[in-house]
XYZ file of C-alpha atoms in Angstrom:
455
model
C 0.000 0.000 0.000
C 2.852 2.340 0.724
C 3.781 3.042 -2.931
C 0.371 3.498 -4.570
C 0.047 7.270 -4.291
C 2.609 8.350 -6.880
C 1.150 6.221 -9.720
C -2.237 7.801 -9.096
C -0.682 11.268 -9.246
C 0.630 10.414 -12.698
C -2.655 8.979 -13.933
C -4.518 12.101 -14.948
C -1.736 13.893 -16.857
C -1.751 10.851 -19.148
C -5.080 12.228 -20.379
C -3.302 15.178 -21.902
C -2.182 17.518 -19.625
C -8.843 25.126 -9.473
C -11.328 23.114 -8.795
C -13.116 25.602 -11.023
C -12.246 24.349 -14.492
C -11.577 26.488 -17.579
C -10.777 29.606 -15.517
C -10.540 32.615 -17.806
C -12.061 31.180 -20.949
C -15.386 30.336 -19.256
C -16.027 34.060 -18.652
C -14.884 35.210 -22.094
C -17.088 37.786 -23.844
C -16.937 35.470 -26.840
C -19.891 33.646 -25.281
C -20.169 29.964 -26.074
C -20.726 26.510 -24.626
C -17.960 26.962 -22.030
C -19.792 29.963 -20.578
C -22.942 27.866 -20.233
C -20.889 25.245 -18.378
C -20.369 27.955 -15.769
C -23.934 29.302 -15.931
C -26.772 27.889 -18.087
C -28.376 31.357 -18.285
C -25.528 32.363 -20.640
C -27.194 30.342 -23.410
C -29.210 33.374 -24.510
C -25.959 35.360 -24.862
C -24.307 33.094 -27.447
C -22.062 35.110 -29.770
C -23.243 33.004 -32.718
C -26.655 31.528 -33.378
C -25.247 28.003 -33.302
C -22.201 26.486 -31.664
C -20.710 23.000 -31.727
C -18.240 21.838 -29.078
C -15.632 19.562 -30.643
C -13.598 18.683 -27.547
C -12.172 20.117 -24.351
C -9.983 19.056 -21.446
C -9.165 20.663 -18.116
C -6.722 19.021 -15.687
C -5.877 20.344 -12.225
C -3.343 19.060 -9.701
C -3.209 21.010 -6.434
C -1.984 20.434 -2.887
C -1.026 22.360 0.235
C 2.475 20.930 0.772
C 4.632 20.497 -2.321
C 5.683 23.301 -4.676
C 7.041 22.859 -8.186
C 10.622 23.378 -6.950
C 10.283 20.369 -4.625
C 9.682 18.091 -7.603
C 13.242 18.760 -8.790
C 14.731 17.117 -5.686
C 15.707 13.473 -5.322
C 13.423 12.975 -2.316
C 10.664 10.396 -2.701
C 7.219 11.847 -3.250
C 5.796 10.158 -0.145
C 8.630 11.599 1.968
C 7.983 15.140 0.782
C 4.254 15.153 1.288
C 4.084 13.363 4.647
C 7.140 14.873 6.379
C 5.759 18.413 6.394
C 4.126 18.132 9.808
C 0.845 19.497 8.356
C -2.373 17.727 7.452
C -2.266 16.890 3.752
C -4.881 18.040 1.258
C -4.490 17.107 -2.390
C -6.777 17.320 -5.398
C -6.238 15.685 -8.803
C -9.146 16.565 -11.009
C -9.991 16.281 -14.707
C -13.018 17.439 -16.677
C -13.356 16.124 -20.222
C -15.754 17.842 -22.624
C -17.100 15.604 -25.356
C -19.174 16.808 -28.354
C -21.965 19.258 -27.545
C -24.335 21.665 -29.262
C -25.965 25.007 -28.391
C -28.301 27.395 -30.208
C -30.327 30.605 -29.811
C -33.947 30.855 -30.910
C -35.942 34.053 -30.338
C -35.800 34.671 -26.562
C -34.608 31.138 -25.864
C -31.340 29.259 -25.780
C -30.914 25.472 -25.825
C -27.941 23.195 -25.296
C -26.815 19.584 -25.213
C -23.519 18.661 -23.535
C -21.581 15.512 -22.703
C -18.881 15.454 -20.074
C -16.596 13.080 -18.155
C -15.239 13.673 -14.639
C -12.295 12.024 -12.879
C -11.107 12.883 -9.346
C -8.681 11.663 -6.719
C -8.350 13.520 -3.398
C -6.705 13.380 -0.002
C -8.642 15.250 2.690
C -7.027 16.291 6.011
C -4.663 13.289 6.132
C -2.491 13.324 9.257
C 1.192 13.264 8.191
C 2.200 10.655 10.771
C -0.619 8.314 9.762
C 0.081 8.904 6.074
C 3.756 8.154 6.459
C 3.019 5.061 8.525
C 0.744 3.686 5.797
C 2.714 4.729 2.714
C 6.340 4.774 3.864
C 6.727 2.389 6.781
C 10.532 2.162 6.497
C 10.867 5.842 7.483
C 8.227 6.023 10.222
C 10.146 3.284 12.063
C 12.998 5.723 12.638
C 10.831 8.241 14.466
C 10.100 6.234 17.621
C 6.612 6.869 19.026
C 4.064 9.099 17.284
C 0.850 10.156 19.030
C -2.053 11.045 16.737
C -5.272 12.760 17.745
C -7.112 13.932 14.629
C -10.780 14.839 15.061
C -11.406 15.221 11.317
C -12.528 12.569 8.859
C -9.388 11.779 6.883
C -10.311 10.605 3.380
C -8.628 8.856 0.471
C -11.185 9.173 -2.302
C -11.354 8.428 -6.032
C -14.309 8.690 -8.402
C -15.225 8.818 -12.084
C -18.582 9.571 -13.681
C -20.140 10.823 -16.904
C -22.856 13.399 -17.583
C -25.282 14.255 -20.341
C -26.705 17.749 -19.856
C -29.896 19.205 -21.353
C -30.005 22.981 -20.977
C -32.529 25.746 -21.611
C -32.475 29.485 -20.922
C -34.815 32.398 -21.573
C -34.753 36.180 -21.501
C -36.942 37.334 -18.630
C -36.559 41.030 -19.353
C -34.867 43.052 -22.104
C -34.811 46.648 -23.329
C -32.264 48.813 -25.110
C -29.954 48.929 -22.100
C -30.495 45.848 -19.957
C -31.158 42.137 -20.206
C -31.994 39.598 -17.481
C -32.131 35.863 -18.165
C -32.413 32.567 -16.319
C -31.314 29.071 -17.240
C -31.451 25.465 -16.123
C -29.353 22.406 -16.926
C -30.774 18.973 -16.202
C -28.039 16.348 -15.964
C -28.356 12.616 -16.462
C -25.538 10.989 -14.478
C -23.626 7.833 -15.340
C -21.604 6.745 -12.280
C -18.473 4.857 -13.334
C -16.271 3.824 -10.403
C -15.719 4.857 -6.805
C -13.418 4.266 -3.859
C -13.417 5.850 -0.420
C -11.475 5.189 2.758
C -12.629 7.405 5.617
C -10.794 7.485 8.969
C -12.807 9.635 11.357
C -11.789 10.827 14.843
C -8.523 8.887 14.830
C -6.860 8.679 18.242
C -3.921 6.319 18.489
C -0.229 5.638 18.919
C 2.334 4.466 16.367
C 5.331 2.698 17.890
C 8.358 1.411 16.041
C 11.114 -1.142 16.334
C 14.037 0.117 14.283
C 16.836 -2.230 13.270
C 19.795 0.031 12.477
C 21.887 -2.870 11.226
C 19.172 -4.015 8.821
C 16.499 -1.309 8.297
C 14.413 -3.639 6.119
C 13.666 -5.673 9.256
C 12.224 -2.630 11.051
C 8.528 -2.599 11.932
C 5.859 -0.087 12.909
C 2.707 -0.857 14.884
C -0.570 0.752 15.905
C -1.672 0.463 19.528
C -4.145 2.124 21.907
C -6.155 3.252 18.882
C -9.787 4.181 18.249
C -11.390 5.452 15.028
C -14.528 5.236 12.888
C -13.802 3.703 9.469
C -15.654 3.661 6.161
C -14.718 1.565 3.140
C -16.752 2.072 -0.025
C -15.926 0.867 -3.521
C -17.621 0.222 -6.840
C -16.681 -0.634 -10.424
C -13.045 -0.865 -11.483
C -11.824 0.930 -8.360
C -13.065 -1.986 -6.256
C -10.286 -4.121 -7.738
C -7.369 -1.725 -7.478
C -6.596 1.850 -6.578
C -3.005 1.642 -7.901
C -3.813 1.052 -11.584
C -3.876 4.308 -13.535
C -6.351 3.056 -16.142
C -8.964 2.234 -13.482
C -9.579 5.974 -13.071
C -10.318 6.596 -16.747
C -11.537 3.479 -18.541
C -15.017 3.387 -16.994
C -16.041 7.056 -16.821
C -19.506 6.316 -18.232
C -21.355 3.565 -16.389
C -25.073 2.866 -16.278
C -27.630 5.628 -15.661
C -27.621 6.191 -11.920
C -28.743 9.666 -10.948
C -29.678 13.223 -11.861
C -28.328 16.668 -11.121
C -29.186 20.281 -11.884
C -27.518 23.642 -12.458
C -29.584 26.805 -12.030
C -28.307 30.218 -13.113
C -29.244 33.859 -13.588
C -27.571 36.479 -15.766
C -27.622 40.266 -16.077
C -26.189 42.357 -18.908
C -25.776 46.109 -19.153
C -25.474 46.567 -22.879
C -22.809 48.638 -24.595
C -24.605 51.660 -26.112
C -22.058 51.692 -28.962
C -22.644 48.054 -29.932
C -25.895 46.228 -29.184
C -24.126 42.841 -29.456
C -21.582 43.751 -26.755
C -21.873 44.670 -23.078
C -20.395 46.980 -20.484
C -21.145 44.561 -17.631
C -21.990 40.868 -17.736
C -22.803 39.383 -14.335
C -24.208 36.076 -13.182
C -24.769 33.698 -10.342
C -25.287 29.967 -10.462
C -25.993 27.014 -8.197
C -24.185 24.055 -9.732
C -24.047 20.291 -9.267
C -27.086 19.837 -7.080
C -27.940 16.154 -7.040
C -26.565 12.699 -6.382
C -25.878 9.377 -8.061
C -26.298 5.777 -7.003
C -23.515 3.251 -7.431
C -24.964 -0.178 -8.105
C -22.626 -3.014 -9.045
C -21.981 -6.632 -8.136
C -18.624 -5.513 -6.672
C -20.241 -2.804 -4.535
C -19.729 -2.306 -0.824
C -20.103 0.532 1.650
C -19.140 -0.695 5.108
C -18.738 1.208 8.372
C -16.718 -0.019 11.361
C -15.325 0.975 14.711
C -11.578 0.346 15.066
C -10.444 -0.473 18.603
C -6.883 -1.615 19.338
C -6.442 -1.878 23.114
C -3.316 -0.616 24.826
C -0.737 -3.408 24.904
C -2.044 -4.983 21.681
C -0.511 -4.173 18.298
C -1.466 -4.033 14.617
C 1.543 -4.520 12.303
C 1.502 -1.769 9.653
C 3.686 -3.868 7.364
C 0.568 -5.981 6.776
C -0.624 -3.181 4.480
C 2.419 -3.306 2.218
C 1.808 -4.106 -1.466
C -1.995 -4.133 -1.147
C -3.785 -2.984 -4.311
C -7.411 -2.459 -3.284
C -9.499 -1.072 -0.443
C -11.104 -4.493 -0.236
C -7.675 -5.948 0.634
C -7.087 -3.261 3.263
C -10.514 -3.923 4.730
C -9.869 -7.676 4.854
C -6.550 -7.232 6.683
C -8.320 -5.162 9.343
C -11.167 -7.681 9.622
C -8.665 -10.524 10.044
C -6.877 -8.565 12.764
C -9.962 -8.821 14.991
C -9.861 -5.115 15.871
C -12.909 -4.083 13.814
C -16.492 -3.874 15.071
C -19.024 -3.855 12.230
C -21.596 -1.065 12.443
C -23.239 -1.018 9.028
C -22.932 -2.869 5.703
C -24.554 -1.941 2.392
C -24.238 -2.936 -1.221
C -25.657 -0.005 -3.224
C -24.919 3.510 -2.003
C -25.490 7.152 -3.014
C -22.823 9.791 -3.576
C -23.570 13.526 -3.567
C -22.317 15.793 -6.349
C -19.874 18.631 -5.462
C -22.485 21.387 -5.137
C -21.129 24.926 -5.482
C -22.337 28.517 -5.613
C -20.686 30.796 -8.186
C -20.932 34.531 -8.726
C -19.033 36.504 -11.344
C -18.949 39.818 -13.184
C -17.083 40.868 -16.320
C -16.503 44.649 -16.649
C -15.540 46.535 -19.764
C -12.869 48.913 -18.448
C -11.911 50.667 -21.664
C -11.913 49.738 -25.345
C -10.857 46.090 -25.653
C -9.784 45.792 -22.006
C -12.000 43.811 -19.597
C -11.648 42.581 -16.011
C -13.536 39.608 -14.558
C -14.071 38.763 -10.898
C -15.242 35.237 -10.064
C -15.991 33.555 -6.727
C -16.770 29.876 -6.237
C -17.968 28.643 -2.833
C -18.578 25.003 -1.996
C -21.951 24.164 -0.483
C -21.007 20.876 1.171
C -18.569 19.414 3.691
C -15.668 17.565 2.088
C -15.372 15.262 5.112
C -18.581 13.366 4.294
C -17.800 9.830 3.135
C -20.512 10.033 0.459
C -19.538 13.504 -0.769
C -17.622 14.372 -3.939
C -15.268 17.156 -2.864
C -15.150 20.764 -4.064
C -12.841 23.700 -3.385
C -13.372 27.373 -2.669
C -11.741 29.574 -5.272
C -11.553 33.294 -6.078
C -10.120 34.718 -9.288
C -9.485 38.084 -10.941
C -8.927 37.935 -14.684
C -7.774 40.937 -16.749
C -8.178 40.315 -20.480
C -7.804 41.978 -23.864
C -10.426 40.910 -26.411
C -10.698 41.223 -30.152
C -13.196 39.360 -32.320
C -10.890 36.446 -33.177
C -8.155 36.777 -30.570
C -8.184 37.096 -26.798
C -5.519 36.857 -24.118
C -5.785 36.928 -20.328
C -3.686 36.600 -17.149
C -5.783 35.036 -14.374
C -4.956 35.458 -10.698
C -6.611 32.906 -8.418
C -6.713 32.254 -4.695
C -7.432 28.591 -3.924
C -8.176 27.258 -0.434
C -5.804 24.324 -0.956
C -2.947 25.606 -3.138
C -2.965 29.323 -2.271
C -2.188 32.091 -4.775
C -1.532 31.434 -8.450
C -0.932 33.462 -11.616
C -1.523 32.021 -15.063
C -1.819 32.816 -18.757
C -4.235 31.925 -21.539
C -5.337 32.836 -25.031
C -8.025 32.149 -27.594
C -7.740 32.159 -31.372
C -11.169 31.810 -32.969
C -12.720 28.744 -31.374
C -9.420 27.294 -30.088
C -8.249 28.045 -26.546
C -5.268 27.116 -24.381
C -4.853 28.315 -20.808
C -3.514 27.660 -17.337
C -4.448 29.543 -14.170
C -1.080 28.668 -12.568
C 1.476 28.746 -15.406
C 3.404 31.828 -14.242
C 3.753 30.658 -10.628
C 4.584 27.147 -11.863
C 7.455 28.504 -13.982
C 8.748 30.396 -10.968
C 8.716 27.116 -8.978
C 6.481 28.623 -6.284
C 3.214 26.975 -7.294
C 1.499 24.230 -5.327
C -0.842 23.816 -8.275
C -0.581 23.071 -11.940
C -3.548 23.116 -14.288
C -4.040 23.157 -18.021
C -7.106 23.461 -20.219
C -7.535 23.470 -23.964
C -10.142 22.664 -26.580
C -11.966 23.740 -29.689
C -15.543 24.823 -30.437
C -17.066 26.211 -33.602
C -19.711 28.923 -33.757
C -21.557 29.913 -36.904
C -24.372 32.174 -38.216
C-alpha cells in the first residue's frame, strides 16, 4: 500500500495535460458553450446563433504541501508530502468535454452537452498516519508518534459521466439591460468509486528500528480508536493503484440526476448592441446525487479499537492494491467492530455557488471577478469534494483573438498566476502557469479545446 500514491498522481496527466475548471475562458465575452458550463443562463448570450463543441480538457493538480521546486529534488514523493508536519490536502481533477451543441432561438437558448469527470483527493490526512501507511521504512525511525485527529481523513477516487440538457430564456430586455435565467438537467452515469474514511482517529504508532538491517524494522498501531468507512464500486473496487482504473469506466449505467440553475444580467454597450459593459451572473451548480450499483459494490462502516498493549503490524498493508484488501486485513486482525454494511450507495455531487462579473474597463480591455464557494462538507464519506476559489482575470479581447492573465486564490494551493489565449474557437490556458514557472506553485492546471460557432 505504501507506494500506490505516486502512480495515481501520474494517472490524470496521461489524459493530456482550481477546482473551477476552464478559468478565464469560461467568462470570455466570446460567449459559447464553455460559458454555459459555468452558468446555463448564458445560453441566450451566445455570440453566434449556433455552436458545436468539438472537444475540451481541463486538468488540475493542487496540494497544500509540495511546490514545483520540490519536484526537482531526489526525495521520494511520499517523503515530501508526509514529512511536512501538516495535514495533507491534495486534489487531482480532470473534466473532459465531449461533443456538444448550443443554439439561440428568439428569446430562448438550448444546449446539449456531454462530459466526463475524474477525481482523486486526499482530505485532512495526518502526516504521521500517512507516512506510517505509505512509507513504513521511514516512520520506524521516528520512535513513538501520538495522533489525535478529530477530522474525517479521506482517500477518495471517483469517475462519472454526464449528459446535460439545458434551456435558458430572456426574462426582461430593453435597449440597455437584459436579465435571463437558465437550467441544466443532468443525467448521471456513475463509473467507479473508492473511499477510505478514517474519522476521529486517536492512536499511537510505535516502532522497532533495526539500524543494522532497516528492512527488518517494523511499525505498529496500539491504543487506537477510530470510525472507518470503506466504499468501492466498479473498477476501483479491484485496485486503486492502476492508472487506467480511473479513466476506462467514466460512463457507467444511468444512476442519478443533477441540476444547475443560473441567472444572468447584462448592461449593454450603447455603442454596440451585441456587446456589453457589464456581464454578471450567479449559479448554483451540481445539485444532485448518483447511485452506485454493481456486483462488486460495498459501503461498510466499522469501529476500530486496538487496546493498549495490543498491536497491529503496519507492514501488513504493504503491497496491497485495493481497499477491499485493506478492509480484509483489518477484519482478520480482529480489531474491527461492524456497524453497518450496504451494497448499493449514493454519492452527492460537489455542489457549489458561483458569482461573477465581467466589466468593460476601456476599449478592448475587460476585467472579470469570479468567486466559487462550496456548499457541502468535504469530510462526508458520500460527498464528492469541491474547493473554494476566487479569481481576478484581466483580459484583452478582439473578435478572433483574446488573451488573459488570471490570478486565483485557492483554499488548498494558495495564490496562483496564469496565462491563456483564444484564437477563434481554439483556446489554451492555465491559471497557474506563471507561478509554476517560478517554482512557487502548489498547483498546476491546463485546459484546452476547440468549439465552432456559426451564423
